CSV table of C-alpha atoms and ligand atoms in Angstrom, one decimal:
chain,number,residue,atom,x,y,z
A,1037,MET,CA,-34.6,-13.8,3.1
A,1038,SER,CA,-36.1,-11.0,5.8
A,1039,ALA,CA,-39.8,-10.1,4.4
A,1040,ASP,CA,-38.2,-6.5,5.4
A,1041,PRO,CA,-39.7,-4.3,2.5
A,1042,ASP,CA,-36.9,-1.6,2.9
A,1043,ALA,CA,-34.3,-4.3,3.0
A,1044,MET,CA,-31.5,-3.9,0.4
A,1045,VAL,CA,-32.0,-6.7,-2.0
A,1046,ASP,CA,-31.0,-7.3,-5.3
A,1047,GLY,CA,-32.2,-8.6,-8.4
A,1048,PHE,CA,-31.1,-11.8,-8.0
A,1049,GLY,CA,-32.6,-12.1,-4.0
A,1050,ARG,CA,-28.9,-11.9,-2.5
A,1051,ARG,CA,-29.7,-9.4,0.9
A,1052,ILE,CA,-26.9,-6.5,0.7
A,1053,GLU,CA,-25.9,-5.9,4.6
A,1054,TYR,CA,-22.1,-5.5,4.2
A,1055,LEU,CA,-20.4,-2.0,2.6
A,1056,ARG,CA,-16.5,-1.7,2.1
A,1057,ILE,CA,-15.8,2.2,2.1
A,1058,SER,CA,-12.8,3.0,0.4
A,1059,VAL,CA,-11.4,6.1,2.3
A,1060,THR,CA,-8.6,7.0,0.3
A,1061,ASP,CA,-7.1,5.8,-3.3
A,1062,LYS,CA,-3.4,6.4,-1.9
A,1063,CYS,CA,-1.1,4.0,-0.4
A,1064,ASN,CA,2.2,4.2,1.1
A,1065,LEU,CA,3.4,0.8,-0.7
A,1066,ARG,CA,3.4,-0.4,-3.9
A,1067,CYS,CA,2.2,-4.2,-3.7
A,1068,VAL,CA,3.5,-6.1,-7.1
A,1069,TYR,CA,-0.1,-7.8,-7.8
A,1070,CYS,CA,-2.1,-4.3,-6.7
A,1071,MET,CA,-0.3,-1.1,-7.8
A,1072,PRO,CA,2.0,0.2,-10.4
A,1073,LEU,CA,5.2,1.8,-9.6
A,1074,GLU,CA,4.3,5.3,-10.9
A,1075,GLY,CA,1.5,6.5,-13.1
A,1076,LEU,CA,-1.6,6.7,-11.2
A,1077,GLU,CA,-3.5,9.8,-10.9
A,1078,TRP,CA,-4.8,10.9,-7.1
A,1079,LEU,CA,-7.9,12.1,-6.8
A,1080,LYS,CA,-8.2,15.6,-5.9
A,1081,ARG,CA,-9.0,17.0,-2.5
A,1082,ASP,CA,-12.8,17.9,-3.6
A,1083,GLU,CA,-13.3,15.0,-5.0
A,1084,LEU,CA,-12.8,12.9,-1.9
A,1085,LEU,CA,-16.3,12.3,0.2
A,1086,THR,CA,-15.9,14.0,3.2
A,1087,TYR,CA,-15.9,11.8,6.8
A,1088,GLU,CA,-19.4,13.3,7.2
A,1089,GLU,CA,-20.4,12.7,3.7
A,1090,ILE,CA,-19.2,9.0,4.4
A,1091,ALA,CA,-21.2,9.0,7.6
A,1092,GLU,CA,-23.9,10.1,5.5
A,1093,ILE,CA,-24.3,7.7,3.4
A,1094,VAL,CA,-23.9,4.9,6.8
A,1095,ARG,CA,-26.8,6.8,7.9
A,1096,VAL,CA,-28.9,6.5,5.1
A,1097,MET,CA,-28.1,3.0,4.5
A,1098,ALA,CA,-28.3,1.7,8.1
A,1099,PRO,CA,-32.2,1.5,7.9
A,1100,LEU,CA,-32.0,-0.4,4.6
A,1101,GLY,CA,-30.2,-3.3,6.5
A,1102,LEU,CA,-26.8,-2.3,6.5
A,1103,ARG,CA,-24.8,-4.1,9.6
A,1104,ARG,CA,-21.5,-3.7,8.5
A,1105,VAL,CA,-18.8,-1.9,7.5
A,1106,ARG,CA,-15.1,-2.2,6.7
A,1107,PHE,CA,-13.1,0.9,5.7
A,1108,THR,CA,-10.4,0.2,2.9
A,1109,GLY,CA,-8.5,1.9,0.2
A,1110,GLY,CA,-5.7,2.4,-1.1
A,1111,GLU,CA,-4.2,2.1,2.4
A,1112,PRO,CA,-6.8,3.6,4.7
A,1113,LEU,CA,-4.3,4.8,7.8
A,1114,VAL,CA,-2.4,7.0,5.5
A,1115,ARG,CA,-5.9,9.4,5.5
A,1116,ARG,CA,-5.7,11.8,8.4
A,1117,ASP,CA,-7.4,11.4,11.4
A,1118,LEU,CA,-9.3,8.0,10.1
A,1119,PRO,CA,-10.3,7.3,14.3
A,1120,GLU,CA,-12.6,10.3,13.7
A,1121,LEU,CA,-14.7,8.7,11.5
A,1122,VAL,CA,-14.6,5.3,12.7
A,1123,ALA,CA,-16.5,6.8,15.4
A,1124,MET,CA,-19.0,8.5,13.6
A,1125,VAL,CA,-19.6,5.1,11.6
A,1126,ALA,CA,-19.7,3.3,15.2
A,1127,ALA,CA,-22.7,6.1,16.5
A,1128,VAL,CA,-24.7,5.0,13.7
A,1129,PRO,CA,-27.8,2.4,14.9
A,1130,GLY,CA,-27.6,-0.6,13.4
A,1131,ILE,CA,-24.2,-1.0,12.4
A,1132,ASP,CA,-22.7,-3.8,14.8
A,1133,ASP,CA,-19.1,-5.0,12.7
A,1134,LEU,CA,-16.7,-2.4,11.8
A,1135,SER,CA,-13.5,-3.3,10.4
A,1136,LEU,CA,-10.6,-2.1,9.0
A,1137,SER,CA,-8.4,-3.3,6.0
A,1138,THR,CA,-4.8,-2.1,5.9
A,1139,ASN,CA,-1.1,-3.1,5.5
A,1140,ALA,CA,-0.7,-2.5,8.8
A,1141,VAL,CA,2.9,0.0,8.1
A,1142,LEU,CA,0.5,3.0,10.5
A,1143,LEU,CA,-0.8,0.2,12.6
A,1144,ALA,CA,1.2,0.6,15.6
A,1145,GLU,CA,0.7,4.2,15.4
A,1146,HIS,CA,-3.3,4.4,15.6
A,1147,ALA,CA,-4.4,0.6,17.2
A,1148,GLU,CA,-5.4,2.2,20.3
A,1149,ALA,CA,-7.1,5.3,18.8
A,1150,LEU,CA,-8.7,3.1,16.0
A,1151,LYS,CA,-10.3,0.7,19.6
A,1152,ALA,CA,-11.5,3.6,21.7
A,1153,ALA,CA,-13.0,4.9,18.4
A,1154,GLY,CA,-15.3,1.3,18.0
A,1155,LEU,CA,-13.4,-0.5,15.6
A,1156,HIS,CA,-14.0,-4.4,16.1
A,1157,ARG,CA,-11.0,-5.9,14.3
A,1158,VAL,CA,-8.4,-5.6,11.3
A,1159,ASN,CA,-7.2,-7.7,8.1
A,1160,VAL,CA,-3.7,-7.4,7.2
A,1161,SER,CA,-2.2,-8.1,4.1
A,1162,LEU,CA,0.8,-9.9,4.9
A,1163,ASP,CA,2.5,-11.8,1.6
A,1164,SER,CA,5.2,-13.5,3.2
A,1165,LEU,CA,7.1,-14.5,6.3
A,1166,ARG,CA,10.3,-13.4,5.2
A,1167,PRO,CA,11.6,-9.5,5.9
A,1168,GLU,CA,13.5,-8.9,2.4
A,1169,ARG,CA,10.4,-10.6,0.6
A,1170,VAL,CA,8.1,-8.3,2.4
A,1171,ASP,CA,9.6,-5.6,1.5
A,1172,ALA,CA,10.3,-6.8,-2.2
A,1173,ILE,CA,6.9,-7.4,-2.8
A,1174,ALA,CA,5.8,-4.2,-1.3
A,1175,ARG,CA,8.5,-2.1,-3.4
A,1176,ARG,CA,8.9,0.1,-0.1
A,1177,PRO,CA,12.2,-1.1,2.5
A,1178,GLY,CA,11.2,-1.4,6.1
A,1179,SER,CA,8.0,-2.5,5.5
A,1180,TYR,CA,8.6,-5.7,7.3
A,1181,ALA,CA,9.8,-4.6,10.7
A,1182,ARG,CA,6.9,-1.8,10.7
A,1183,ILE,CA,4.1,-4.6,10.2
A,1184,MET,CA,5.6,-6.7,12.8
A,1185,GLU,CA,4.7,-3.9,15.4
A,1186,GLY,CA,1.6,-3.2,13.5
A,1187,LEU,CA,0.7,-6.9,14.1
A,1188,ARG,CA,1.8,-6.9,17.6
A,1189,ALA,CA,-0.2,-3.4,18.3
A,1190,ALA,CA,-3.3,-5.1,16.8
A,1191,GLU,CA,-2.9,-8.1,19.3
A,1192,GLU,CA,-2.3,-5.9,22.2
A,1193,VAL,CA,-5.1,-3.7,22.2
A,1194,GLY,CA,-7.4,-7.0,21.5
A,1195,PHE,CA,-8.5,-6.3,17.4
A,1196,ALA,CA,-10.1,-10.0,17.4
A,1197,PRO,CA,-10.4,-12.3,15.1
A,1198,LEU,CA,-7.1,-11.2,13.3
A,1199,LYS,CA,-7.2,-12.1,9.4
A,1200,ILE,CA,-4.1,-12.3,7.6
A,1201,ASN,CA,-4.4,-12.2,3.6
A,1202,VAL,CA,-2.1,-13.3,1.4
A,1203,VAL,CA,-2.2,-13.3,-2.2
A,1204,LEU,CA,-0.6,-16.4,-4.0
A,1205,MET,CA,2.1,-15.7,-6.6
A,1206,GLY,CA,3.6,-18.6,-8.2
A,1207,GLY,CA,7.6,-18.2,-7.7
A,1208,THR,CA,7.5,-15.5,-5.3
A,1209,ASN,CA,5.9,-16.6,-1.6
A,1210,ASP,CA,4.1,-20.2,-3.1
A,1211,ASP,CA,7.2,-21.8,-1.0
A,1212,GLU,CA,5.5,-20.2,2.1
A,1213,ILE,CA,2.1,-21.8,2.0
A,1214,ALA,CA,3.1,-24.5,4.4
A,1215,ASP,CA,5.0,-21.6,6.8
A,1216,PHE,CA,2.0,-19.6,6.9
A,1217,ALA,CA,-0.2,-22.7,7.6
A,1218,ALA,CA,2.1,-24.2,10.5
A,1219,LEU,CA,1.7,-20.7,12.3
A,1220,THR,CA,-2.1,-21.0,12.7
A,1221,ARG,CA,-1.4,-24.6,14.5
A,1222,GLU,CA,0.2,-21.8,17.8
A,1223,ARG,CA,-1.1,-18.4,16.9
A,1224,PRO,CA,-4.9,-17.4,16.7
A,1225,TRP,CA,-4.5,-16.0,13.3
A,1226,HIS,CA,-6.8,-17.0,10.4
A,1227,VAL,CA,-4.4,-16.9,7.3
A,1228,ARG,CA,-6.6,-16.4,3.9
A,1229,PHE,CA,-5.0,-17.3,1.0
A,1230,ILE,CA,-6.2,-15.2,-2.0
A,1231,GLU,CA,-6.0,-16.1,-5.7
A,1232,VAL,CA,-4.7,-13.0,-7.8
A,1233,MET,CA,-6.9,-10.9,-9.7
A,1234,PRO,CA,-6.1,-9.6,-12.8
A,1235,THR,CA,-6.1,-5.8,-13.3
A,1236,ALA,CA,-4.2,-3.5,-16.0
A,1237,SER,CA,-1.3,-3.0,-13.9
A,1238,ASN,CA,-0.6,-6.6,-12.9
A,1239,LEU,CA,-1.5,-9.0,-15.9
A,1240,ASP,CA,1.8,-10.5,-16.5
A,1241,LEU,CA,1.8,-11.4,-13.0
A,1242,SER,CA,-1.6,-12.4,-12.8
A,1243,ARG,CA,-1.6,-14.5,-16.1
A,1244,HIS,CA,1.7,-16.3,-15.5
A,1245,ASN,CA,2.4,-16.7,-11.5
A,1246,TYR,CA,-1.6,-17.3,-11.0
A,1247,VAL,CA,-1.8,-20.0,-8.2
A,1248,SER,CA,-5.3,-21.6,-7.1
A,1249,CYS,CA,-6.0,-22.0,-4.1
A,1250,ALA,CA,-6.7,-26.2,-4.4
A,1251,GLU,CA,-3.2,-26.4,-4.9
A,1252,ALA,CA,-2.3,-24.0,-1.7
A,1253,LEU,CA,-4.6,-27.0,-0.1
A,1254,ARG,CA,-3.1,-29.4,-1.2
A,1255,ARG,CA,0.4,-28.5,-0.1
A,1256,ILE,CA,-1.2,-28.1,3.2
A,1257,ARG,CA,-2.8,-31.2,3.8
A,1258,ALA,CA,0.4,-32.7,3.0
A,1259,LEU,CA,1.6,-31.1,6.2
A,1260,GLY,CA,-1.6,-33.0,8.1
A,1261,GLU,CA,-5.6,-33.2,8.0
A,1262,LEU,CA,-7.6,-30.7,7.6
A,1263,GLU,CA,-11.2,-30.1,8.8
A,1264,PRO,CA,-13.9,-27.9,7.2
A,1265,VAL,CA,-14.5,-25.0,10.1
A,1266,GLY,CA,-17.2,-22.6,9.7
A,1267,GLY,CA,-15.4,-18.9,9.5
A,1268,PRO,CA,-14.4,-16.4,12.1
A,1269,THR,CA,-16.9,-13.0,12.4
A,1270,GLY,CA,-17.8,-11.7,9.0
A,1271,ASN,CA,-19.6,-13.8,6.5
A,1272,GLY,CA,-16.8,-13.0,3.7
A,1273,PRO,CA,-16.0,-15.0,0.6
A,1274,ALA,CA,-13.4,-17.2,2.3
A,1275,THR,CA,-14.1,-20.8,3.1
A,1276,TYR,CA,-12.3,-22.2,6.5
A,1277,TYR,CA,-10.2,-25.4,7.6
A,1278,ARG,CA,-8.2,-25.9,10.4
A,1279,PHE,CA,-5.7,-28.4,11.3
A,1280,PRO,CA,-7.3,-30.4,14.5
A,1281,GLY,CA,-6.6,-28.3,17.7
A,1282,ALA,CA,-5.3,-25.4,15.7
A,1283,ALA,CA,-5.3,-21.9,17.8
A,1284,GLY,CA,-6.1,-20.3,14.1
A,1285,SER,CA,-7.4,-21.5,11.0
A,1286,ILE,CA,-7.1,-21.2,7.3
A,1287,GLY,CA,-9.0,-20.0,4.9
A,1288,VAL,CA,-9.0,-20.0,0.6
A,1289,ILE,CA,-10.8,-17.2,-1.3
A,1290,THR,CA,-11.1,-18.0,-4.8
A,1291,PRO,CA,-12.1,-15.1,-7.0
A,1292,MET,CA,-10.7,-16.9,-10.1
A,1293,SER,CA,-11.2,-20.8,-9.8
A,1294,HIS,CA,-14.5,-20.8,-7.7
A,1295,THR,CA,-16.7,-17.5,-7.8
A,1296,PHE,CA,-18.8,-16.8,-4.6
A,1297,CYS,CA,-21.0,-14.3,-6.4
A,1298,ASP,CA,-23.9,-16.6,-5.4
A,1299,ARG,CA,-23.2,-15.4,-1.9
A,1300,CYS,CA,-22.4,-12.0,-2.3
A,1301,ASN,CA,-23.6,-9.8,0.1
A,1302,ARG,CA,-22.1,-6.2,-0.4
A,1303,MET,CA,-21.7,-3.7,-2.0
A,1304,ARG,CA,-18.6,-1.1,-2.2
A,1305,LEU,CA,-18.2,2.8,-1.5
A,1306,THR,CA,-15.4,4.2,-3.3
A,1307,ALA,CA,-13.5,7.3,-2.1
A,1308,ASP,CA,-14.9,9.9,-4.7
A,1309,GLY,CA,-18.5,8.4,-3.8
A,1310,GLN,CA,-19.4,6.1,-6.8
A,1311,LEU,CA,-21.2,3.2,-5.3
A,1312,ARG,CA,-20.2,-0.1,-6.8
A,1313,PRO,CA,-22.4,-2.9,-7.3
A,1314,CYS,CA,-19.5,-5.4,-8.1
A,1315,LEU,CA,-15.2,-5.4,-7.4
A,1316,PHE,CA,-15.0,-5.6,-11.2
A,1317,GLY,CA,-16.7,-4.2,-14.1
A,1318,ASP,CA,-17.5,-0.5,-14.6
A,1319,LEU,CA,-20.9,-0.3,-13.2
A,1320,GLN,CA,-20.9,2.4,-10.5
A,1321,THR,CA,-23.8,5.3,-9.2
A,1322,ASP,CA,-22.7,8.6,-8.4
A,1323,LEU,CA,-23.9,9.2,-4.7
A,1324,ARG,CA,-21.4,12.4,-4.5
A,1325,THR,CA,-23.6,14.6,-6.9
A,1326,PRO,CA,-27.2,14.2,-5.2
A,1327,LEU,CA,-25.5,13.7,-1.6
A,1328,ARG,CA,-23.6,17.8,-2.3
A,1329,ALA,CA,-27.4,18.5,-3.9
A,1330,GLY,CA,-28.6,17.6,-0.5
A,1331,GLU,CA,-31.0,15.3,-2.8
A,1332,PRO,CA,-32.5,11.8,-1.7
A,1333,LEU,CA,-29.9,9.1,-2.0
A,1334,GLU,CA,-31.6,6.1,-1.7
A,1335,PRO,CA,-32.8,6.1,-5.9
A,1336,ALA,CA,-29.5,5.9,-6.3
A,1337,ILE,CA,-28.7,3.4,-4.1
A,1338,ARG,CA,-32.0,1.4,-5.2
A,1339,HIS,CA,-30.7,1.8,-8.8
A,1340,THR,CA,-27.1,-0.3,-7.9
A,1341,LEU,CA,-29.1,-2.9,-6.3
A,1342,ARG,CA,-31.3,-3.3,-9.5
A,1343,VAL,CA,-28.1,-3.2,-11.8
A,1344,LYS,CA,-25.6,-5.4,-9.6
A,1345,PRO,CA,-24.9,-8.6,-11.5
A,1346,GLU,CA,-25.3,-12.0,-10.9
A,1347,ARG,CA,-21.0,-12.8,-11.1
A,1348,HIS,CA,-18.3,-11.1,-12.0
A,1349,GLU,CA,-16.7,-11.2,-15.4
A,1350,LEU,CA,-13.2,-12.0,-14.3
A,1351,VAL,CA,-11.0,-14.5,-16.3
A,1352,GLN,CA,-8.1,-16.1,-15.5
A,1353,GLY,CA,-5.2,-15.3,-17.5
A,1354,SER,CA,-6.7,-11.9,-18.8
A,1355,THR,CA,-4.7,-10.1,-21.3
A,1356,SER,CA,-6.9,-7.0,-20.5
A,1357,GLY,CA,-8.1,-7.2,-17.0
A,1358,SER,CA,-11.3,-6.1,-16.1
A,1359,GLY,CA,-13.6,-3.2,-16.4
A,1360,GLY,CA,-10.8,-0.7,-17.2
A,1361,LEU,CA,-9.6,-1.3,-13.7
A,1362,VAL,CA,-5.8,-0.7,-13.3
A,1363,ALA,CA,-5.2,-1.4,-9.6
A,1364,LEU,CA,-7.5,-2.5,-7.1
A,1365,SER,CA,-6.5,0.5,-4.7
A,1366,GLN,CA,-8.5,2.4,-7.1
A,1367,THR,CA,-11.9,1.0,-6.0
A,1368,GLY,CA,-11.1,-0.5,-2.4
A,1369,GLY,CA,-10.1,-4.1,-2.7
B,1466,LIG,N1,-4.3,-1.6,1.8
B,1466,LIG,C1,-5.0,-2.5,2.2
B,1466,LIG,C2,-4.5,-3.6,2.8
B,1466,LIG,O1,-3.2,-4.0,1.9
B,1466,LIG,O2,-5.1,-4.5,3.0
B,1466,LIG,C3,-6.2,-2.4,1.9
B,1466,LIG,C4,-6.4,-2.2,0.7
B,1466,LIG,S1,-6.0,-3.8,-0.8
B,1466,LIG,C5,-6.2,-3.3,-2.0
B,1466,LIG,C6,-7.5,-5.2,0.1
B,1466,LIG,C7,-6.9,-6.3,-0.1
B,1466,LIG,O3,-6.3,-6.5,-1.7
B,1466,LIG,C8,-5.3,-6.6,0.1
B,1466,LIG,O4,-5.7,-8.2,1.2
B,1466,LIG,C9,-4.8,-7.1,-1.1
B,1466,LIG,O5,-3.9,-7.9,-0.6
B,1466,LIG,C10,-5.9,-7.6,-2.1
B,1466,LIG,N2,-5.7,-7.2,-3.6
B,1466,LIG,C11,-4.7,-6.0,-4.2
B,1466,LIG,N3,-4.7,-6.1,-5.4
B,1466,LIG,C12,-5.3,-7.9,-5.6
B,1466,LIG,C13,-5.4,-8.7,-6.7
B,1466,LIG,N4,-4.6,-8.1,-7.8
B,1466,LIG,N5,-5.4,-9.7,-6.8
B,1466,LIG,C14,-5.8,-10.1,-5.1
B,1466,LIG,N6,-6.0,-9.3,-4.3
B,1466,LIG,C15,-5.4,-8.5,-4.5
B,1467,LIG,FE1,-1.2,-0.7,-0.9
B,1467,LIG,FE2,-3.2,-2.4,0.3
B,1467,LIG,FE3,-2.8,-2.4,-2.5
B,1467,LIG,FE4,-0.7,-3.1,-1.2
B,1467,LIG,S1,-3.1,-4.2,-1.4
B,1467,LIG,S2,-0.4,-1.6,-3.0
B,1467,LIG,S3,-0.8,-2.1,0.6
B,1467,LIG,S4,-3.9,-0.6,-1.1
């Protein structure tokens, strides 16, 4: 741990150097595990942080040890002119890793501008390799074709490493675990399987269709020996493996079966300016009010560090979700 007295270290000695910034709660898809088809209320325009306000928060946190920023949502690319924000954050001294989580539907249109603005890499959600399934999971026809264009554009402009997020759903895509894994032999993709987390809008799915990453690894090992490897850039919660000689790797993210909270290095900023010490639960600190009043932000940031919980309280098979959260798109997954 750093001896830097200004560094953001929480009550459990974890050093916080990573901020996930949600730029919008809206999305152009309605993934079955993430958002309800209807009924979510959108934030109003004046509730959203402006790009200048987001950049200001990053400028305050960088001298406190912030090094890595990810833009997420909702779908970050539905917010207009995202490359402008990327450029503003890229210009903050100390920020050396800038990434984007996206469903890739709009990525082909924006990949070049994002790269030129200083974005280093992208994580793309892709829950199936079959066109009709992707469209059914996303509940938006035509998604698959556009996501494939987005992935091609990401490779062409050189976003690397390219990570693919696959949420495991029994009876929906678990028969493709082997296909995804096999893909990593040829392609330099880092495919990460994620255990579905319960929210109020997915309780049936998260209770009855949960598949653990241990089960995914068991099925993958039937294809061939796996060797543990260090992850590609970005110390996230995933644990990585590889088929010997493969171009890519296989990661598992296990929020339900094994928490990785002991190595948590992050906080989250919601689109309306709440700093959240943990994805789940209801702890958050309002940064927007002091920001708009011209008051210092550091006290609110330090408070958030002090209350950051030791671990999340998610329970597999939950009948209530967590902390009143209806959809991950609301807090920035
Ligand atoms: N729209 C972007 C995307 O899909 O990548 C960014 C936001 S999305 C909320 C971020 C990540 O959260 C995606 O990889 C998505 O698959 C994952 N996610 C959403 N809801 C989830 C849930 N209930 N359990 C596990 N992962 C979830
Ligand atoms: Fe939208 Fe991403 Fe949620 Fe899918 S996972 S509904 S793409 S925010």
